[in-house]
PDB file of C-alpha atoms in Angstrom:
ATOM      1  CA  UNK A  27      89.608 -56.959 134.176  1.00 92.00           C
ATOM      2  CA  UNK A  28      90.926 -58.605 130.868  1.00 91.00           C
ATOM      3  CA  UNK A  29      93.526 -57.447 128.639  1.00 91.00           C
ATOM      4  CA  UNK A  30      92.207 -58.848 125.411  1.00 88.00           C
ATOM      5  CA  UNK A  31      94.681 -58.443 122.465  1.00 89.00           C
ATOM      6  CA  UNK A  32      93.252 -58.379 118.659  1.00 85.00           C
ATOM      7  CA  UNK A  33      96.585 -57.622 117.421  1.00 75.00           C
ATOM      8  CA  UNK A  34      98.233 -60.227 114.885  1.00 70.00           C
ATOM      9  CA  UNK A  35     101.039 -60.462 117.262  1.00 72.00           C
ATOM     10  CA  UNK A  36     100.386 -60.538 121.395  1.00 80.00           C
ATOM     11  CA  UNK A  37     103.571 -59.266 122.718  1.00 87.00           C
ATOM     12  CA  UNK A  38     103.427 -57.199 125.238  1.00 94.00           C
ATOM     13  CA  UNK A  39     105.732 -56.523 128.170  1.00 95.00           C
ATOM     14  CA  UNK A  40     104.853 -57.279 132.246  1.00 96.00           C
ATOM     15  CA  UNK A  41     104.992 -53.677 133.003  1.00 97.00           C
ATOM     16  CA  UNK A  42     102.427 -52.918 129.964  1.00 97.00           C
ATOM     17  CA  UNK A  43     100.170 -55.286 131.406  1.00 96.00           C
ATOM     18  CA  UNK A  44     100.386 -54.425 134.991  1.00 97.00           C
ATOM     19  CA  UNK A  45      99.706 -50.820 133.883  1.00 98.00           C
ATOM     20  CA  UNK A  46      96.655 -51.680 131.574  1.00 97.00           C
ATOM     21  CA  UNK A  47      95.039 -53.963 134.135  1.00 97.00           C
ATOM     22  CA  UNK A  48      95.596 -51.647 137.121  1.00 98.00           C
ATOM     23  CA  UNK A  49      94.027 -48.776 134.929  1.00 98.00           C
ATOM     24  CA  UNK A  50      91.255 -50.820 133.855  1.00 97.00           C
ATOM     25  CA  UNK A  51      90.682 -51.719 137.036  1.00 97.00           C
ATOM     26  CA  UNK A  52      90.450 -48.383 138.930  1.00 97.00           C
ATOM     27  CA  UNK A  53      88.244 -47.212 135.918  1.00 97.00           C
ATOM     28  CA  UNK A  54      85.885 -50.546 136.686  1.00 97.00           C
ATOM     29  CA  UNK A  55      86.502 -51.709 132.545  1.00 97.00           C
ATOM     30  CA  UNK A  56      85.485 -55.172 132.011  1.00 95.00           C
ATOM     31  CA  UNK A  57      88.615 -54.967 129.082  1.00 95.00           C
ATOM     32  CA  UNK A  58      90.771 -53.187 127.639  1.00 96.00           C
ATOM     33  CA  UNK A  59      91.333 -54.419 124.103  1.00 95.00           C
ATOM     34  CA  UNK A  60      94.947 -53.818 122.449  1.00 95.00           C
ATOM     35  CA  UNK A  61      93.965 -53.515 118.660  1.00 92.00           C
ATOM     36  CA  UNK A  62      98.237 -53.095 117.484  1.00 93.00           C
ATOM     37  CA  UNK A  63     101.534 -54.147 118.680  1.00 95.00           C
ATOM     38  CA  UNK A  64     104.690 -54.218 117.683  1.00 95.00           C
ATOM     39  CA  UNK A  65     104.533 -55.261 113.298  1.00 95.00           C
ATOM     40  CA  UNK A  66     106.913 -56.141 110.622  1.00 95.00           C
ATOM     41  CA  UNK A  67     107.479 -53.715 107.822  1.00 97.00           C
ATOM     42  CA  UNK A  68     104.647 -55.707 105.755  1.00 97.00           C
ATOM     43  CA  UNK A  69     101.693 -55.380 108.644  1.00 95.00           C
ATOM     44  CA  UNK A  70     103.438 -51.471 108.656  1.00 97.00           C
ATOM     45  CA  UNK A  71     102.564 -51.267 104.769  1.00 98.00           C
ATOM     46  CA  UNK A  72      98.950 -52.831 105.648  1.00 97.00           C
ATOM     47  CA  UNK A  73      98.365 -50.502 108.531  1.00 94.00           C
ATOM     48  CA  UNK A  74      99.328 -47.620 106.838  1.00 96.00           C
ATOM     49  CA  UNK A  75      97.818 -48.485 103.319  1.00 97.00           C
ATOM     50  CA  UNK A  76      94.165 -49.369 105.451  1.00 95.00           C
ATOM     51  CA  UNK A  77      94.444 -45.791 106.667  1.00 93.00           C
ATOM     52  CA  UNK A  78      94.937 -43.884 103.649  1.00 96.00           C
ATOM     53  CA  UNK A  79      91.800 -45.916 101.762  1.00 96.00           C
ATOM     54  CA  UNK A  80      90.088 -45.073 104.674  1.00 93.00           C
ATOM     55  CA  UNK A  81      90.700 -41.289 104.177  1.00 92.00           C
ATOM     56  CA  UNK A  82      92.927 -41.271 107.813  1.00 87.00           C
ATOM     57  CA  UNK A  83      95.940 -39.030 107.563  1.00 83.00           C
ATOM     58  CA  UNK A  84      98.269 -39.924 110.067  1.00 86.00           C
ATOM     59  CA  UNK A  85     100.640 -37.151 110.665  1.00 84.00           C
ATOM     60  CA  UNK A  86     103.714 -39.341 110.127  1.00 90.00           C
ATOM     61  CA  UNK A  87     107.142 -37.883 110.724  1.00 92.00           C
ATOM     62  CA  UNK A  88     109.520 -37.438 107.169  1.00 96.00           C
ATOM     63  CA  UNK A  89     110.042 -41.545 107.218  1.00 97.00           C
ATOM     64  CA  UNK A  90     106.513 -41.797 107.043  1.00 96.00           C
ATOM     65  CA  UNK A  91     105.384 -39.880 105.040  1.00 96.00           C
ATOM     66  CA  UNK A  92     108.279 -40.716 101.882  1.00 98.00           C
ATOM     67  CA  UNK A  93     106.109 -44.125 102.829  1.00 98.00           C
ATOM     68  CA  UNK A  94     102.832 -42.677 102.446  1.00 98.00           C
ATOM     69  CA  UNK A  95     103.856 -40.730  99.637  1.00 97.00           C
ATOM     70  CA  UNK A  96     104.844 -43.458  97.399  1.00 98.00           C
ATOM     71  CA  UNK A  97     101.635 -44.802  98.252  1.00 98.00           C
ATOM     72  CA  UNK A  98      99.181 -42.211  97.199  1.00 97.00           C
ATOM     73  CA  UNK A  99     101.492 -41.878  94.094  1.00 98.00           C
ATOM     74  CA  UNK A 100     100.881 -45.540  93.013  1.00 98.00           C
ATOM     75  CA  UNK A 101      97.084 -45.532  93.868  1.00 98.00           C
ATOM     76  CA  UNK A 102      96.710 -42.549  91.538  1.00 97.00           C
ATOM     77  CA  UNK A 103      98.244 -44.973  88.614  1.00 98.00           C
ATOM     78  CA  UNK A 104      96.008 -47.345  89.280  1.00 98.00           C
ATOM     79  CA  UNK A 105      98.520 -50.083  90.881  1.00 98.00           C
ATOM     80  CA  UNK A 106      97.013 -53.166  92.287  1.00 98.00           C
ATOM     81  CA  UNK A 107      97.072 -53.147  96.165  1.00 98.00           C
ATOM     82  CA  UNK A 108      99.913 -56.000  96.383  1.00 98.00           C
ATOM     83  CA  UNK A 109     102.189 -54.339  94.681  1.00 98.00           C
ATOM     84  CA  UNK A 110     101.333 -50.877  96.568  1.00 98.00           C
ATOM     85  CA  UNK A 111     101.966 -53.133  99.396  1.00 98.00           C
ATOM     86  CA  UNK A 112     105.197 -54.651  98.073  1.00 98.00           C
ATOM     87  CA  UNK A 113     107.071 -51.676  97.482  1.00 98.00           C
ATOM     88  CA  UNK A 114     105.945 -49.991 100.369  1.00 98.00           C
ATOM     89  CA  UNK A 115     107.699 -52.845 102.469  1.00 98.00           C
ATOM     90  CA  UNK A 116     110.494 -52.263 100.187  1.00 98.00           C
ATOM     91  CA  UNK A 117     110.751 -48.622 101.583  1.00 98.00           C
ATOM     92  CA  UNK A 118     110.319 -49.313 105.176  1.00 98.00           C
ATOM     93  CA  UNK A 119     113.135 -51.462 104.446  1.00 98.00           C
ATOM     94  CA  UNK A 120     115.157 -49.272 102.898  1.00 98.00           C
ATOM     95  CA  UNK A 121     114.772 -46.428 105.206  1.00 98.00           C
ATOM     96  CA  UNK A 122     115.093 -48.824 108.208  1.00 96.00           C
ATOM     97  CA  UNK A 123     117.963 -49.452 106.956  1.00 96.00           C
ATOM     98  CA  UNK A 124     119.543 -45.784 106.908  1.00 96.00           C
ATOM     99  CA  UNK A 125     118.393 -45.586 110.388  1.00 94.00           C
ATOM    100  CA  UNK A 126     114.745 -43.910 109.411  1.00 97.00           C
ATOM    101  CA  UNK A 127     112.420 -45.609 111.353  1.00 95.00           C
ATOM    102  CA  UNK A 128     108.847 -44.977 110.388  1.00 96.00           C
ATOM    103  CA  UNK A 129     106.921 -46.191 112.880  1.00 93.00           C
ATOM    104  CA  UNK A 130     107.363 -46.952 116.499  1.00 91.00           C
ATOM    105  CA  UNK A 131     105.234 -49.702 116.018  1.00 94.00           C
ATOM    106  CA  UNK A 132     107.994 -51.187 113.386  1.00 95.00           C
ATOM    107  CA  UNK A 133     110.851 -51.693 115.357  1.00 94.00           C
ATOM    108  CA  UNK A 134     113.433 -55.027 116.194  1.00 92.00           C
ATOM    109  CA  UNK A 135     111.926 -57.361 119.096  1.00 93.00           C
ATOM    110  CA  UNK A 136     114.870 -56.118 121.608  1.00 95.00           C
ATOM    111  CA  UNK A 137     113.734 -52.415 120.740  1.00 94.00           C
ATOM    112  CA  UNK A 138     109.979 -53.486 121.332  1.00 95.00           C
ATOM    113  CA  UNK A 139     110.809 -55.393 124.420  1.00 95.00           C
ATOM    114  CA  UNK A 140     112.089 -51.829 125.892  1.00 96.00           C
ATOM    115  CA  UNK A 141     109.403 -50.022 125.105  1.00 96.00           C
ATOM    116  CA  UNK A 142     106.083 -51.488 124.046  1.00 97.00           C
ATOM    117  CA  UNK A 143     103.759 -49.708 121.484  1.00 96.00           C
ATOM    118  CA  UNK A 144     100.379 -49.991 121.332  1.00 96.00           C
ATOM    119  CA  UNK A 145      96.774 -49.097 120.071  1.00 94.00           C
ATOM    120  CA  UNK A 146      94.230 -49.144 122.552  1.00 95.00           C
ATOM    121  CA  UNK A 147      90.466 -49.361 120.599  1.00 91.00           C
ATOM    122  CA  UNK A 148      88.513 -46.998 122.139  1.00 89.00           C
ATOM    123  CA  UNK A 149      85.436 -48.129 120.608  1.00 87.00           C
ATOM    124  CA  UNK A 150      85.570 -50.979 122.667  1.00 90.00           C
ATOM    125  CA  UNK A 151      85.578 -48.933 125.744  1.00 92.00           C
ATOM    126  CA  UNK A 152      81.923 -47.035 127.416  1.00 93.00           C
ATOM    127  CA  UNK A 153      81.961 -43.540 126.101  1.00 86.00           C
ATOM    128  CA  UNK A 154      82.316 -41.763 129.643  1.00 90.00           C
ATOM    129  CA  UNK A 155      85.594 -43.839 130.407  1.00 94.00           C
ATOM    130  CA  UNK A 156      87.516 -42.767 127.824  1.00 92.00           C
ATOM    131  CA  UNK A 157      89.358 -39.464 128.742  1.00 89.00           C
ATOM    132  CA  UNK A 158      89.654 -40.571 132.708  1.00 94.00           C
ATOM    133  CA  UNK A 159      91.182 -43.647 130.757  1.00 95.00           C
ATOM    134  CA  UNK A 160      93.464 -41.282 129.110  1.00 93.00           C
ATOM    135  CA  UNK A 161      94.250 -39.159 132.095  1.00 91.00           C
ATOM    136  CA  UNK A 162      95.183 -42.314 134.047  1.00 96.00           C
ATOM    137  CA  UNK A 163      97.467 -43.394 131.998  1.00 96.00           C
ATOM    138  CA  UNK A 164      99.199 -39.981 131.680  1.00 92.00           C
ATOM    139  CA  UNK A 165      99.429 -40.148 135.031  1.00 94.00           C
ATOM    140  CA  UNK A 166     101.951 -43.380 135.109  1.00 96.00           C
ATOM    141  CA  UNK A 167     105.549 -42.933 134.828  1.00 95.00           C
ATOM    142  CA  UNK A 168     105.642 -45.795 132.567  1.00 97.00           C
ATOM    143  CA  UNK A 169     103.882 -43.960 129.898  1.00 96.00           C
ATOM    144  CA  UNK A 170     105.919 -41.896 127.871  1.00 93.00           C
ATOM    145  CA  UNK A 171     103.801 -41.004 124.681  1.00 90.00           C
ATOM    146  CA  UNK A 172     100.782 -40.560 124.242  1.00 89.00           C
ATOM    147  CA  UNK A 173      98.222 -39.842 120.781  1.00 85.00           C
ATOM    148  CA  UNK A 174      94.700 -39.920 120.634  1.00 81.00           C
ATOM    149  CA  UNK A 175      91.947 -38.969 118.221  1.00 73.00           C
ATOM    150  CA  UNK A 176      89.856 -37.638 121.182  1.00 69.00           C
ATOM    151  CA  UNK A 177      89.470 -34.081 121.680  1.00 62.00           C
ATOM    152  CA  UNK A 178      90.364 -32.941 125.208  1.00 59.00           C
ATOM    153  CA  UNK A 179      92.058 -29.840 126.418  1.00 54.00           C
ATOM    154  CA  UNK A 180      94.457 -31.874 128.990  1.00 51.00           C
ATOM    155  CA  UNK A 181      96.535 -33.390 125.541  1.00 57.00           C
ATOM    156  CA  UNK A 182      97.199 -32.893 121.890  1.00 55.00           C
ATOM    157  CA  UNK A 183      95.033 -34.916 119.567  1.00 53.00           C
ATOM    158  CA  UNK A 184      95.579 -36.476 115.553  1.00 58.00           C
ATOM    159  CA  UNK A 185      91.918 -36.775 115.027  1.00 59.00           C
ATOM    160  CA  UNK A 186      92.746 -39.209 111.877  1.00 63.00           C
ATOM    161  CA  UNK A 187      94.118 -41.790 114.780  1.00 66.00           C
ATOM    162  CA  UNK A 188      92.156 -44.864 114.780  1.00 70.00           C
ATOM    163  CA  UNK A 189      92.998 -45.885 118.172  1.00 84.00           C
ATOM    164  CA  UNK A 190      94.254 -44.750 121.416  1.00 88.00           C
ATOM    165  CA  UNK A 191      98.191 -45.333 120.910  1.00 87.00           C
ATOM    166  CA  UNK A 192     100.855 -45.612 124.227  1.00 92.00           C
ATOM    167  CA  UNK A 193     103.930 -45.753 124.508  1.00 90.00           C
ATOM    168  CA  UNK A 194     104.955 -47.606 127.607  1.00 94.00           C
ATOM    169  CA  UNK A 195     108.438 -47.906 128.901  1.00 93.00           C
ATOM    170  CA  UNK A 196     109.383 -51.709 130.003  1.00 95.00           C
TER     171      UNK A 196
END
């Protein structure tokens, strides 16, 4: 079973990739393909911006949404997408900074390294594997949050979520 990461940055922990092969495995998935790791406030801006042209509401927490906000505001004035960008990063910034974090994704490396975040694509996955993958991982100790677009009546869903997302204590 291969872990295959598409993320712009491969960093994940040991115990993420002991529990991502060992639930591949027992599901018999050829991969498991890690579309998002840990990004800086910039890849943050990107990720988020992507999902609002893409008509994806993420239900983001107050942090993210004054982010999100500010973003809808300057696409309805017409502002080019680098500068929507630009002073989105300036808000992660300046919310990181009064201890507002808004995303788990967009954390410090030492934060990341004790918990990794990620987005699982699964797209990439057979369509009958998908809520046993689920289940299985909700059934690891290691996993402490889960959110997933898929409807199912064992957890909640965000149907705008473009990916599996864990979050997977180191």
């Amino acid at each position: 079973m291969e872990i295959k990461v598409t993320a712009s940055q491969n960093r994940l922990g040991a115990t993420t990739k002991r529990v991502l092969t060992e639930v591949g495995e027992s599901l018999g998935l050829e991969e498991v393909v890690v579309a998002s790791t840990i990004r800086t406030p910039e890849s943050q801006a990107r990720a988020m911006l992507n999902n609002i042209e893409n008509g994806r509401l993420i239900r983001y927490r107050w942090p993210g949404q004054q982010v999100t906000d500010l973003a809808r505001r300057l696409r309805g004035q017409r502002t080019p997408r680098e500068e929507i960008v630009k002073a989105m990063v300036a808000e992660i910034v300046k919310l990181s900074k009064s201890g507002n974090r808004v995303s788990k994704h967009c954390v410090s490396e030492e934060e990341y390294d004790k918990c990794n975040v990620i987005d699982i694509s699964f797209r990439t996955m057979p369509s009958d594997k998908v809520e046993s993958f689920i289940r299985a991982m909700l059934a690891r100790e290691e996993v402490v949050k889960v959110i997933q677009p898929i409807t199912s009546k064992i957890v909640g869903y965000d149907k705008a979520e473009p990916a599996l997302h864990f979050e997977i204590n180191q």
